[in-house]
Phi, psi and omega in degrees: 000323177298322178298315179296321180298316180294323177295322179295316179296319178297318181295321179296323177294317178297323179296314181293333179276359178081012180281332183258146173264328179214144179226118179232082181280139008260031185264293183204164173229152182236126180278165181301331180275003176096354179295141177250132178229126180268148181281333183239132178279140175250120178275164177234134175242148182284160173293161184199169170256125183267112183291337182284315184258342184083000179287131177247153177219155176209159177259140183231150177270124178274315183218110177298332182293317183262344183082008180291136182225181181204162174253126182256130180242142176224136180283175178300134183271115177289334175205163187294343186250010185289149179241145180232152170301154179250123177252123175257113187255134180243117184288159176266192179125033176061027180064005191226349179223176178075172187199152173296342184261004180286162180303314185294314182284325175300314181293317185292314181292323177299320178295319177300316180298317181294317183286320188264349183058057178232160166272139180233139173244108183262115193273131176256081182285161178289143186262144169280159003273351180300324176243092188301149169303130028259025182306317182297321178290315181296318180295319180293320176294322176299323178293321177297316180294322178298315178298317181295337180293351178264002187299331179265007177079016182231031177276182184282348185244118186295325180301318180286318179303316189268335192229357180268133176263104186279005170267359179223076181250141181229148168251145176208151177189164178239145176057241177299326179294330175290321175301313180296320179300321177298316180295327177296317180294321177297319182293321176298317179294331182274317188244353178080169178211087187307134177082002185232138172243113176275110184280314187209165179228135178249121180244108181257116179049055189290149174260118177228043176072192177076017180225179177295346179287347185298327180298319178293317180300317180293324176296319182286344182239083186303330182256039182287163180257032180079189183289348176263008177308127185297338175287331179273318183224090184302131179273173183300322181295317179293318179298324182295335183249026173306128186271052178208169182264331187222145174230133175242125181242150173232138172230157178241137187304320185263013181273129179293345177274354186304310185300319182289327177296318176298323179296318176301314180303313181295319180293322179295318179298324183274350182285178180274006175297139186265002183273188179244141180231140177231142178234140180236128177250131177259114184283142178078006185252156180261177178302134180044042178301330183293336175273326181287325183221069188296347182262000180287163185299317181291327177293320177296320178294321178297314178300315181299321180293319178296317181300316178298320180296318181289331184263357180296130180277000000 
């Protein structure tokens, strides 16, 4: 944290000296010459087979045209013909940092797969500002469509053809990834997804506008529709057509996104959507604490709740 503080002070000095054109701490800064510099480095770890849990992973190409890829996880197979629910996970990071291949997300999604006995597709969408919004939404939808292309057992990936149960599909994400997950559910409800049933959506500490972060979102999305843009602030009509049966939400007491997440929850309950929504608040916790400290008691409880949600009949 001290390192980030010093970087922030340096950036403010650069801003006052006219070297920077935009400063969005703690995500990125943009110099007058157009260079983008992020405050936090994202590492990448390779896919692997975990001897302790039996979870295997591999990387797959979603779109050769855009270079969008994903990490696919499969739990230990009790028999050659077993089927598992499919979880499509969208990572957070302010639409501008982090990766499905980072240590934190690789570990977290692998743990979910081991605990819940699901197949997971963790999407590595293109990041803003180099790839302006809506690239992140389009890439995530492309990943959903790519996964759905396996519903008849004749897609390009054998793990999905042989072991994914497309009558039990879930979307999940944290922060910006929760925002993207919501738009995916709206899109399923609006245009359908043949051969696939999206049962539920998990929104962990979701971003739905209404904070100081909105200025950055609008900068990253040149063709935005203002602060009422439905991707930023879902309206009643979009909420009414969420293409799933169940929603599970998490908020953290000390998270600046908490009030708007609660507002989303109340609006969803009052909308014409026919599904069920549950919200869980973790007291004393900060934004995405479960990724920062995955072994703490509240993180274990959050994981247990998600696992129960994915396994609910």
